[in-house]
Short mmCIF file of C-alpha atoms in Angstrom, two decimals:
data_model
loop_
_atom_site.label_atom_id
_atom_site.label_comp_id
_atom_site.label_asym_id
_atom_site.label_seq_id
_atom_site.Cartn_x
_atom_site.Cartn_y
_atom_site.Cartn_z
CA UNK A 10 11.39 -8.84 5.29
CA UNK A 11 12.81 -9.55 1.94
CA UNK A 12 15.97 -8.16 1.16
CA UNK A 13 15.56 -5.91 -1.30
CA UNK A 14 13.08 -4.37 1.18
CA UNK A 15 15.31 -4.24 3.72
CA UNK A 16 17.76 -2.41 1.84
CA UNK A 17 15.86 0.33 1.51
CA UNK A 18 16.25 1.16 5.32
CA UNK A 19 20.03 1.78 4.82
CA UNK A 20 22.02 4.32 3.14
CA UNK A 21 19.17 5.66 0.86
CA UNK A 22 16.19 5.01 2.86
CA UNK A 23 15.65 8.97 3.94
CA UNK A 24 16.28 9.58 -0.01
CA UNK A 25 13.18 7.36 -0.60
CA UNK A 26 10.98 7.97 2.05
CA UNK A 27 11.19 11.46 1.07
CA UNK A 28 10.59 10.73 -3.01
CA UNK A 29 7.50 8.64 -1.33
CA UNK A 30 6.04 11.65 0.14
CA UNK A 31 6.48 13.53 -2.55
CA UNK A 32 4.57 10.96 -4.53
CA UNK A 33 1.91 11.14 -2.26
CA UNK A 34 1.88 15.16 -2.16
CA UNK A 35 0.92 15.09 -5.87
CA UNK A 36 -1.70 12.10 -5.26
CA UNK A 37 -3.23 14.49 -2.69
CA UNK A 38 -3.14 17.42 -4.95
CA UNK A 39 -4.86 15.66 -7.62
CA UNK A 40 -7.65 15.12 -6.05
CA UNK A 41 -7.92 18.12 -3.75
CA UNK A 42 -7.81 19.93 -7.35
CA UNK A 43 -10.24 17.66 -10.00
CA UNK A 44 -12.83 17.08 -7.33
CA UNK A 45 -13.94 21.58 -7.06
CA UNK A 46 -12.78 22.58 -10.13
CA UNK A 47 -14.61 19.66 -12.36
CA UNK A 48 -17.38 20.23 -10.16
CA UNK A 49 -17.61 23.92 -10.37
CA UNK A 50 -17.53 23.16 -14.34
CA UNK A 51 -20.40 20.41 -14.39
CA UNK A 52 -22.49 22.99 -12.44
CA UNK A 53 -21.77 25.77 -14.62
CA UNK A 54 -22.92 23.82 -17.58
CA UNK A 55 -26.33 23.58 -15.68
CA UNK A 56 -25.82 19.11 -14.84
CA UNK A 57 -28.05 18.37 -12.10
CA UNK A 58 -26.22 17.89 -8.79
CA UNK A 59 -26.86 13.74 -8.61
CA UNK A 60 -24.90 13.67 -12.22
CA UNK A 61 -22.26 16.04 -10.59
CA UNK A 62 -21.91 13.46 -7.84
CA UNK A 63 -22.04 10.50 -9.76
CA UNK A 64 -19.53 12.16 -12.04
CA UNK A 65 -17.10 12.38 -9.41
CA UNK A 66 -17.66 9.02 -7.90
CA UNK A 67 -16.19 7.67 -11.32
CA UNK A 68 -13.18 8.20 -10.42
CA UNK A 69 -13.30 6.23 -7.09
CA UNK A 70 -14.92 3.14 -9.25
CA UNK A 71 -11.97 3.50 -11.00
CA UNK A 72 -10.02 3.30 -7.91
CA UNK A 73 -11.97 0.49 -6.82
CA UNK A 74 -11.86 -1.65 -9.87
CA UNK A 75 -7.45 -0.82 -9.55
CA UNK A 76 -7.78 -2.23 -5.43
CA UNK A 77 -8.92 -5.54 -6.71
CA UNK A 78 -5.86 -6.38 -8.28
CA UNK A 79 -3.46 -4.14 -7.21
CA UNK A 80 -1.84 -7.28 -4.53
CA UNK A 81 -0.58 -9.08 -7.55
CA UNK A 82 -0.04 -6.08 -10.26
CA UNK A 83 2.48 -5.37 -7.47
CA UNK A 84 3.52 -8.75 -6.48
CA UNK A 85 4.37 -8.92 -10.65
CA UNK A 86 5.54 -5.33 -11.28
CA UNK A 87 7.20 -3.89 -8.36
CA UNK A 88 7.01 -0.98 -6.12
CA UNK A 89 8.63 1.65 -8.61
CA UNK A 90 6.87 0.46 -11.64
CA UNK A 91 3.51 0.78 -10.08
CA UNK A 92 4.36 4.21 -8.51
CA UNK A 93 5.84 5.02 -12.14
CA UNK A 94 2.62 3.79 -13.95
CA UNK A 95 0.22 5.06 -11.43
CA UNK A 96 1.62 8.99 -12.14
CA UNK A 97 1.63 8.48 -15.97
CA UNK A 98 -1.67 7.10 -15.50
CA UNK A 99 -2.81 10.31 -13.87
CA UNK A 100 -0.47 12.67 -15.79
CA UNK A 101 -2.51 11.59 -19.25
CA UNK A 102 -6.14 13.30 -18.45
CA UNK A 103 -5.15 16.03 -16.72
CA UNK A 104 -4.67 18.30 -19.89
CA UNK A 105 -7.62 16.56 -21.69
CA UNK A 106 -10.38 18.21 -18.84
CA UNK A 107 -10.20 21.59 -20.31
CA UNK A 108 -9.56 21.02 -23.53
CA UNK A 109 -12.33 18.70 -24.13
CA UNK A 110 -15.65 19.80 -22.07
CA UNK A 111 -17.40 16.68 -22.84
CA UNK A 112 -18.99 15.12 -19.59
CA UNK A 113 -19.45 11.37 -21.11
CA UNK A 114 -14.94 11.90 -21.90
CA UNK A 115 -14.87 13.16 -18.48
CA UNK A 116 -16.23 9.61 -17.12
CA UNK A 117 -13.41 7.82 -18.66
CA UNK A 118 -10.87 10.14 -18.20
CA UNK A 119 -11.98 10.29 -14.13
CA UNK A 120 -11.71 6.31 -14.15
CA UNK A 121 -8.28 6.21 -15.69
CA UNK A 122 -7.10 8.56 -12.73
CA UNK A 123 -8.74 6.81 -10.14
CA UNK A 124 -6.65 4.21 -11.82
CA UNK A 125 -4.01 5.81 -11.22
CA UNK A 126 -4.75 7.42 -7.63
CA UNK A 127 -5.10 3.88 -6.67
CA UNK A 128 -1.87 2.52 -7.71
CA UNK A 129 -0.33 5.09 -6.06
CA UNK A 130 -1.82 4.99 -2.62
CA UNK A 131 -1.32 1.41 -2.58
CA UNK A 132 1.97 0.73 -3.10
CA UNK A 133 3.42 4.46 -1.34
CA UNK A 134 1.48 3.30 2.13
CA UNK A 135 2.38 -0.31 1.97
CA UNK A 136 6.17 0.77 1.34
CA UNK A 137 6.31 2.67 4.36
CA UNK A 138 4.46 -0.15 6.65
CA UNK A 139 6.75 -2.65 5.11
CA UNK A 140 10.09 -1.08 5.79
CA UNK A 141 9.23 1.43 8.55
CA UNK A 142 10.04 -0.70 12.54
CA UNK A 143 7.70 -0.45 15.23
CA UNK A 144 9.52 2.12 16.91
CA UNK A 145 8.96 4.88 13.96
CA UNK A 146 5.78 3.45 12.86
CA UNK A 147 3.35 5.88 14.07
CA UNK A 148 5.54 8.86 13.48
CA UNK A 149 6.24 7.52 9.74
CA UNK A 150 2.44 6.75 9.27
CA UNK A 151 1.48 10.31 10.58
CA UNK A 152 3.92 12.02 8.08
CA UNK A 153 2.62 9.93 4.94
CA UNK A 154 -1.21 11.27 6.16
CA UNK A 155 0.24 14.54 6.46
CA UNK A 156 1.91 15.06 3.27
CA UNK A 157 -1.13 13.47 1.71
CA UNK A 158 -3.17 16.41 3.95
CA UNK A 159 -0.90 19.19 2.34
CA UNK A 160 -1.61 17.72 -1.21
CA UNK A 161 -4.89 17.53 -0.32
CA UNK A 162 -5.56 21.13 1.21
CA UNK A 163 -3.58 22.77 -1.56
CA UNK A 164 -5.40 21.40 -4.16
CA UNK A 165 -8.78 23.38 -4.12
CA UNK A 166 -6.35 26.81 -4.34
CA UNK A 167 -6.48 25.34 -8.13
CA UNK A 168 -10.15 27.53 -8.15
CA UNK A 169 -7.89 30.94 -7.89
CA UNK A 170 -6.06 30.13 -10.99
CA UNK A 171 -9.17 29.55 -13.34
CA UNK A 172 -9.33 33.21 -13.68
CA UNK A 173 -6.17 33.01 -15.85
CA UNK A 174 -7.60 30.32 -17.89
CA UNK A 175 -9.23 26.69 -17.53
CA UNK A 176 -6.05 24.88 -18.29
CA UNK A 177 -3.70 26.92 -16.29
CA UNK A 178 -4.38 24.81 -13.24
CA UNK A 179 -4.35 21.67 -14.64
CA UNK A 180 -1.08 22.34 -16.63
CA UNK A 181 0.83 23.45 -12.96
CA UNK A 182 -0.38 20.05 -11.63
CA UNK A 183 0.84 18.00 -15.12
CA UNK A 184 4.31 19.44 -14.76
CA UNK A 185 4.64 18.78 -10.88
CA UNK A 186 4.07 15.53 -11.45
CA UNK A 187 6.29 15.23 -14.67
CA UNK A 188 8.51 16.39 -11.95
CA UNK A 189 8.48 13.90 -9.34
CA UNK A 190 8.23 11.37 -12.03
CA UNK A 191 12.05 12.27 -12.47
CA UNK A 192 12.49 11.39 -9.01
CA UNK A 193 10.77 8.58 -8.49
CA UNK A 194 12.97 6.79 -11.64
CA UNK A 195 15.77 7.07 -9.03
CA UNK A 196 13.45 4.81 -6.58
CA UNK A 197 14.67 0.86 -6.10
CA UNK A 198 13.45 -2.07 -7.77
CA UNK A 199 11.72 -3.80 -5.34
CA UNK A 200 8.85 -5.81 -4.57
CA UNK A 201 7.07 -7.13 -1.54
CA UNK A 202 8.21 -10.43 -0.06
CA UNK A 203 6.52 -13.76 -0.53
CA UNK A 204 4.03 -13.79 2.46
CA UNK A 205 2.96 -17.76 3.70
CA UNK A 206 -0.19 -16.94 4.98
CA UNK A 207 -3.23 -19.09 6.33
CA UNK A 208 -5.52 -18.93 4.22
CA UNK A 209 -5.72 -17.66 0.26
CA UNK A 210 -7.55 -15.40 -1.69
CA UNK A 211 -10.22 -13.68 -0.11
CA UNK A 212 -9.82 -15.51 2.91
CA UNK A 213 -6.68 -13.19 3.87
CA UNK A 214 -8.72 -9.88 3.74
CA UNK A 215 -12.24 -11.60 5.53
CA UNK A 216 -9.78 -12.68 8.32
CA UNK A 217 -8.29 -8.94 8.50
CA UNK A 218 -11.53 -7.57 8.46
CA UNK A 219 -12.91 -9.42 11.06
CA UNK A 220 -9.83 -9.37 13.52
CA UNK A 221 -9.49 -5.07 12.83
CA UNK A 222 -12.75 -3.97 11.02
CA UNK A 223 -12.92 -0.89 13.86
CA UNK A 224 -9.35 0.22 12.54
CA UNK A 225 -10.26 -0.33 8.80
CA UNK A 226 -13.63 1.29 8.80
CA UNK A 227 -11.91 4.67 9.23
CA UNK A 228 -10.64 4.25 6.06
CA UNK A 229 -14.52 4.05 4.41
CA UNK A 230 -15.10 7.30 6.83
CA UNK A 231 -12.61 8.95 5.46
CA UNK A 232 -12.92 8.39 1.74
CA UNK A 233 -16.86 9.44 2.42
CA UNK A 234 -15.82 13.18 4.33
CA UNK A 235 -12.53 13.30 1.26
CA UNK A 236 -14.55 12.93 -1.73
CA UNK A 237 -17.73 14.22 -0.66
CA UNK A 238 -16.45 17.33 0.47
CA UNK A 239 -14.32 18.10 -2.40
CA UNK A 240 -17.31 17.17 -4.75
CA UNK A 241 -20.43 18.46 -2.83
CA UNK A 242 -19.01 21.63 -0.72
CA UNK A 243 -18.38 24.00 -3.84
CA UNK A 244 -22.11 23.22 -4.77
CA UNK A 245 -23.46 24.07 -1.41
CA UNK A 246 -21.33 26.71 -1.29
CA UNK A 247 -22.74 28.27 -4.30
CA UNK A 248 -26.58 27.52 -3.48
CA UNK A 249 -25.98 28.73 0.18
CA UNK A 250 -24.98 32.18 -1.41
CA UNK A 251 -21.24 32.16 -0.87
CA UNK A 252 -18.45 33.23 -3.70
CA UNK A 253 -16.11 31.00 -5.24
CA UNK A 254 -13.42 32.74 -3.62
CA UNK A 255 -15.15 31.97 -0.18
CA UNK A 256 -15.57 28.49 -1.73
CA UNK A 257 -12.16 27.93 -2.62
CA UNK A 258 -10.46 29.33 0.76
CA UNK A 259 -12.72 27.65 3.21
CA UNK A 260 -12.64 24.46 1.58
CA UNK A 261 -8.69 23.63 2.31
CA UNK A 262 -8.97 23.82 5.94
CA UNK A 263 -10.74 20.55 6.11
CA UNK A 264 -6.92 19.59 5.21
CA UNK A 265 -5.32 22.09 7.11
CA UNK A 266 -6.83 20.94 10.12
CA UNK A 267 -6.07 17.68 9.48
CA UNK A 268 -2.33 18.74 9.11
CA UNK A 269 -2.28 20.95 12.36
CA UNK A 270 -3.82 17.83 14.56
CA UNK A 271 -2.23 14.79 12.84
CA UNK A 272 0.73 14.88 14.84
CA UNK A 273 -1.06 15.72 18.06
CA UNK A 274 -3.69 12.82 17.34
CA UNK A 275 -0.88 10.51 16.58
CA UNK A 276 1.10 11.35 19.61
CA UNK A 277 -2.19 10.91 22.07
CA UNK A 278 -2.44 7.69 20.55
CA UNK A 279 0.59 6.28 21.45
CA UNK A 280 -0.14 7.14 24.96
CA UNK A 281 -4.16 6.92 25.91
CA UNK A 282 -4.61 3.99 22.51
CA UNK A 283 -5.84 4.80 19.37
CA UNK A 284 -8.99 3.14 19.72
CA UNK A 285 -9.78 5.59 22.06
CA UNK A 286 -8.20 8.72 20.17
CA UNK A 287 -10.61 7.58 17.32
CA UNK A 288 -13.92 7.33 19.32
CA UNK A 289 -13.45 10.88 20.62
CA UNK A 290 -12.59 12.18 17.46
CA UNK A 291 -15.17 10.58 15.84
CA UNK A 292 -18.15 11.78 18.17
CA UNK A 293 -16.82 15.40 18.37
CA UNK A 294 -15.95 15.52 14.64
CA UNK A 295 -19.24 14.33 13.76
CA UNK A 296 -21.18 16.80 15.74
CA UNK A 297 -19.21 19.19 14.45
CA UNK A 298 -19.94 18.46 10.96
CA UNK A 299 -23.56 18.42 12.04
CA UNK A 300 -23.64 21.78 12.89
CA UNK A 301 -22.32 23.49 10.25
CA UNK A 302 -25.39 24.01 8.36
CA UNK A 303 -26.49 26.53 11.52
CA UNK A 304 -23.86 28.63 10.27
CA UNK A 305 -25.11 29.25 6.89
CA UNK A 306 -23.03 31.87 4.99
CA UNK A 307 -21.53 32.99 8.16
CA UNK A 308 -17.47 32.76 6.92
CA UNK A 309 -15.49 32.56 10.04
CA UNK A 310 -18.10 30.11 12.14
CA UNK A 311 -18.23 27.91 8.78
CA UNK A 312 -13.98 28.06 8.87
CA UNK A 313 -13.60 27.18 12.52
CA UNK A 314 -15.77 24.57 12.43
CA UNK A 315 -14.16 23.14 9.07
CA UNK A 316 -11.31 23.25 10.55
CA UNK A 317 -11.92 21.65 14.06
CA UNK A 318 -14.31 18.86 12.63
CA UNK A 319 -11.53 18.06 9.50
CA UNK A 320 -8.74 18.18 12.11
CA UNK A 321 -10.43 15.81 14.18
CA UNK A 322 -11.61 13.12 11.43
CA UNK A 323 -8.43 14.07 8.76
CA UNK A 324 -6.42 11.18 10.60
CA UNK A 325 -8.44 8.95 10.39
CA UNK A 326 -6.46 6.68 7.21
CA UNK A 327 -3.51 6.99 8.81
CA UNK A 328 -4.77 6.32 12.32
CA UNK A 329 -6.50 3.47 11.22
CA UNK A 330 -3.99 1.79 9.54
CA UNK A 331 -1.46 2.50 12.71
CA UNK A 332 -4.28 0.69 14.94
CA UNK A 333 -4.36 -1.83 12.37
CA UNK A 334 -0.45 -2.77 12.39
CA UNK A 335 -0.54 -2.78 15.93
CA UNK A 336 -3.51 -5.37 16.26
CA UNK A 337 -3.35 -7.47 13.16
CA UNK A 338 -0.19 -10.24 13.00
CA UNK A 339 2.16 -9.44 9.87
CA UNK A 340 0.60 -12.10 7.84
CA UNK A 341 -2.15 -10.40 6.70
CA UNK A 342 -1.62 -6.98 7.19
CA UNK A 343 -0.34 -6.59 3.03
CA UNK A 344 -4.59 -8.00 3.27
CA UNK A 345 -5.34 -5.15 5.40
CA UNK A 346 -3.73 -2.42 3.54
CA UNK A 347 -5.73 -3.92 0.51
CA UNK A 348 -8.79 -3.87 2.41
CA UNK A 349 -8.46 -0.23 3.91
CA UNK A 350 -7.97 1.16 0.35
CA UNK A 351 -11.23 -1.02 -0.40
CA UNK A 352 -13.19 0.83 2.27
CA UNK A 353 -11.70 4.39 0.89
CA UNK A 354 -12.81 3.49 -2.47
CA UNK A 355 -16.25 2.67 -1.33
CA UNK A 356 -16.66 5.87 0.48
CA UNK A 357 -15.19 7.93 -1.84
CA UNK A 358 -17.74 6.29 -4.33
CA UNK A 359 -20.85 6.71 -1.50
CA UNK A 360 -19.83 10.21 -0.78
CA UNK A 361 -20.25 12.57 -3.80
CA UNK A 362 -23.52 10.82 -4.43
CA UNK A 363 -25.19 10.70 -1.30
CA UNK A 364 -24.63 14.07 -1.22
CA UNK A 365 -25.44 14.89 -4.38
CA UNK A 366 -28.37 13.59 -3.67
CA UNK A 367 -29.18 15.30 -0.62
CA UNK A 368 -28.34 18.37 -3.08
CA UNK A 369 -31.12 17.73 -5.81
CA UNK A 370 -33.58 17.11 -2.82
CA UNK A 371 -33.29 20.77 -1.83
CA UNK A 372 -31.45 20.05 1.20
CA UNK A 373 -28.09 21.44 0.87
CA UNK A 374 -27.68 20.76 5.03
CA UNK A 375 -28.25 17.20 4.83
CA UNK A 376 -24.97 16.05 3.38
CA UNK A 377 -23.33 17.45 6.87
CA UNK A 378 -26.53 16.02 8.83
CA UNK A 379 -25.27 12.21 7.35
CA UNK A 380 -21.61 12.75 7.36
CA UNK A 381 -22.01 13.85 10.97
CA UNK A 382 -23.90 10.89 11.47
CA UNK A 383 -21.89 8.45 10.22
CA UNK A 384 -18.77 9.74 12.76
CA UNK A 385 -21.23 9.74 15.59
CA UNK A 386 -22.69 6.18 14.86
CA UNK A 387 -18.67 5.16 14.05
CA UNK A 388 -17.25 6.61 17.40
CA UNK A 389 -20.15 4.62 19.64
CA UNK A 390 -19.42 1.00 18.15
CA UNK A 391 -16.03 1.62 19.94
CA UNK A 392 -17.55 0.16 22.58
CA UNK A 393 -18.27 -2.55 20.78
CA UNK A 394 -15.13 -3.65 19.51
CA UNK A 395 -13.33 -6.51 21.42
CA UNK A 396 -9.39 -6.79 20.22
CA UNK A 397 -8.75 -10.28 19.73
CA UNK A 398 -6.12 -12.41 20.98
CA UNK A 399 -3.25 -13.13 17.93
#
């Protein structure tokens, strides 16, 4: 570890662990906020559903396009920089939505903040696997995907505030983040150490894939259930029959389960392995999902089984990335990170529109039907995976 990493483990390091939570609290609420409420917009103006998707999977492209070189922005820039550019970055649209209802803006303005989004996620979760010890590690790692949970599940309460006006919740969210921008200026300079790795350029992130793709996959799972829940949900919602207020309270406890079981999860993987913890969870999440359809407008059945199936699949970033660290040799887990936040970006893209299109096809049950599926399918090649030898 470089130095100027390392000294971020003494004196100050609970000052800026906790100013890196916070950061990721507001990345969380961003997108637990844009996803329903521009959503809820677009299908108000009468889009079709598959536009509605595809308009929300904009901002994961942009996301995308900021994974592919986010290694060396950060190599070049620094860790506070990027975290500094990545909330200005997001700050900029957010008062533009309302203002300017024009769906073709809205494309741009999505890909600047999944821009942003991305440069925040990256360098906040490779921070804390850099300078966190093995000891901590899972208990660090589970507190990162919880405050990212809490950002997360608060952000759909943003629907309750559009009766006061369009802008209202997108001007609360500017001015928290104008906020912890004034923290995160008291951040250190630092960047990542010089890593001599075998291998270069893509080589780094084929070899993490194929030593750890069953604790990097969980990332693509979870970007798929994130974004296509947040995006598709209030439109099923709404052709299933129930309110926005329904909408808009049973929506956050996909996070809030996550929050009440990350912990738990994390804890049971320490003892009985995570790639077990993650095969259960994803079998009995994804049946869970699957059945939520046979509750129809049915509000508490709909809520528990939110709940239980998000609790049970709302660890899986953060669990993956803890299997990852403990599998993959230092080397190339900077690779890994890059290529979990690759897989989130690709399922956060996937989501929205596969569901969308399951929407336009008259089939509002079918985005639950694949999501389910894709858990189910996930937690069977478990058995499958052979750890390698490193």
């Amino acid at each position: 570890m470089s130095k100027a990493s390392g000294a971020i483990r003494q004196e100050g390091s609970k000052a800026h662990f906790i100013i890196l939570i916070v950061v990721i609290i507001v990345a969380g609420l961003s997108q637990g906020l844009l996803l329903p409420v521009l959503s809820i917009f677009i299908e108000q103006m009468g889009v079709s559903s598959s536009i509605n998707g595809l308009n929300a999977a904009v901002m994961y492209i942009g996301s995308f396009a900021m994974t592919l070189v986010a290694e060396r922005i950060l190599g070049a820039v620094g860790f506070k920089k990027l975290i500094i550019s990545g909330l200005i970055i997001v700050m900029i649209p957010l008062m533009l939505f309302p203002l300017i209802p024009d769906l073709r803006l809205w494309f741009l303005l999505r890909f600047l903040v999944g821009i942003g989004d991305s440069a925040l996620h990256y360098s906040t979760q490779l921070w804390v696997l850099l300078v966190t010890p093995a000891a901590s590690r899972g208990r660090n790692i589970s507190i990162y995907g919880m405050s990212y949970g809490i950002g997360f599940s608060i952000g759909p309460l943003g629907i309750k505030l559009l009766g006061y006006g369009q802008v209202v919740p997108f001007a609360i969210l500017f001015f928290l983040m104008l906020i912890v921008l004034l923290f995160a200026l008291k951040l250190p300079d630092t960047r990542p150490e010089k890593i001599i790795n075998e291998g270069s350029g893509t080589g780094r992130y084929r070899r993490s894939f194929m030593l750890a793709w069953y604790a990097l996959i969980p990332a693509f799972l979870y970007g798929y259930m994130e974004s296509g829940m947040n995006s598709n949900f209030p439109i099923y919602g709404l052709r299933i029959g129930f309110s926005e207020s329904d909408i808009s309270t049973l929506l956050p406890f996909v996070g809030i389960g996550g929050l009440l079981l990350q912990l738990p999860l994390g804890a049971l993987s320490d003892r009985f392995g995570r790639k077990r913890i993650l095969m259960i969870s994803g079998i009995v999440g994804g049946l869970l999902f699957m059945l939520i359809p046979a509750a129809g407008t049915q509000f508490w059945p709909t809520l528990l089984l939110l709940t239980i199936a998000g609790g049970l699949v709302g660890s899986f970033f953060s669990l993956g990335l803890a299997y990852a660290a403990d599998i993959l040799p230092k080397s190339v887990l900077p690779a890994a990170n890059v290529v979990a936040s690759f897989q989130f970006n690709i399922g956060s893209i996937i989501g929205p529109n596969l569901g969308g299109i399951m929407l336009g096809l008259g089939a509002p049950g079918g985005m639950f039907w694949l999501l389910g599926a894709c858990y189910l399918l996930f937690g069977m090649a478990g058995f499958f995976f052979k750890q390698n030898k490193v």
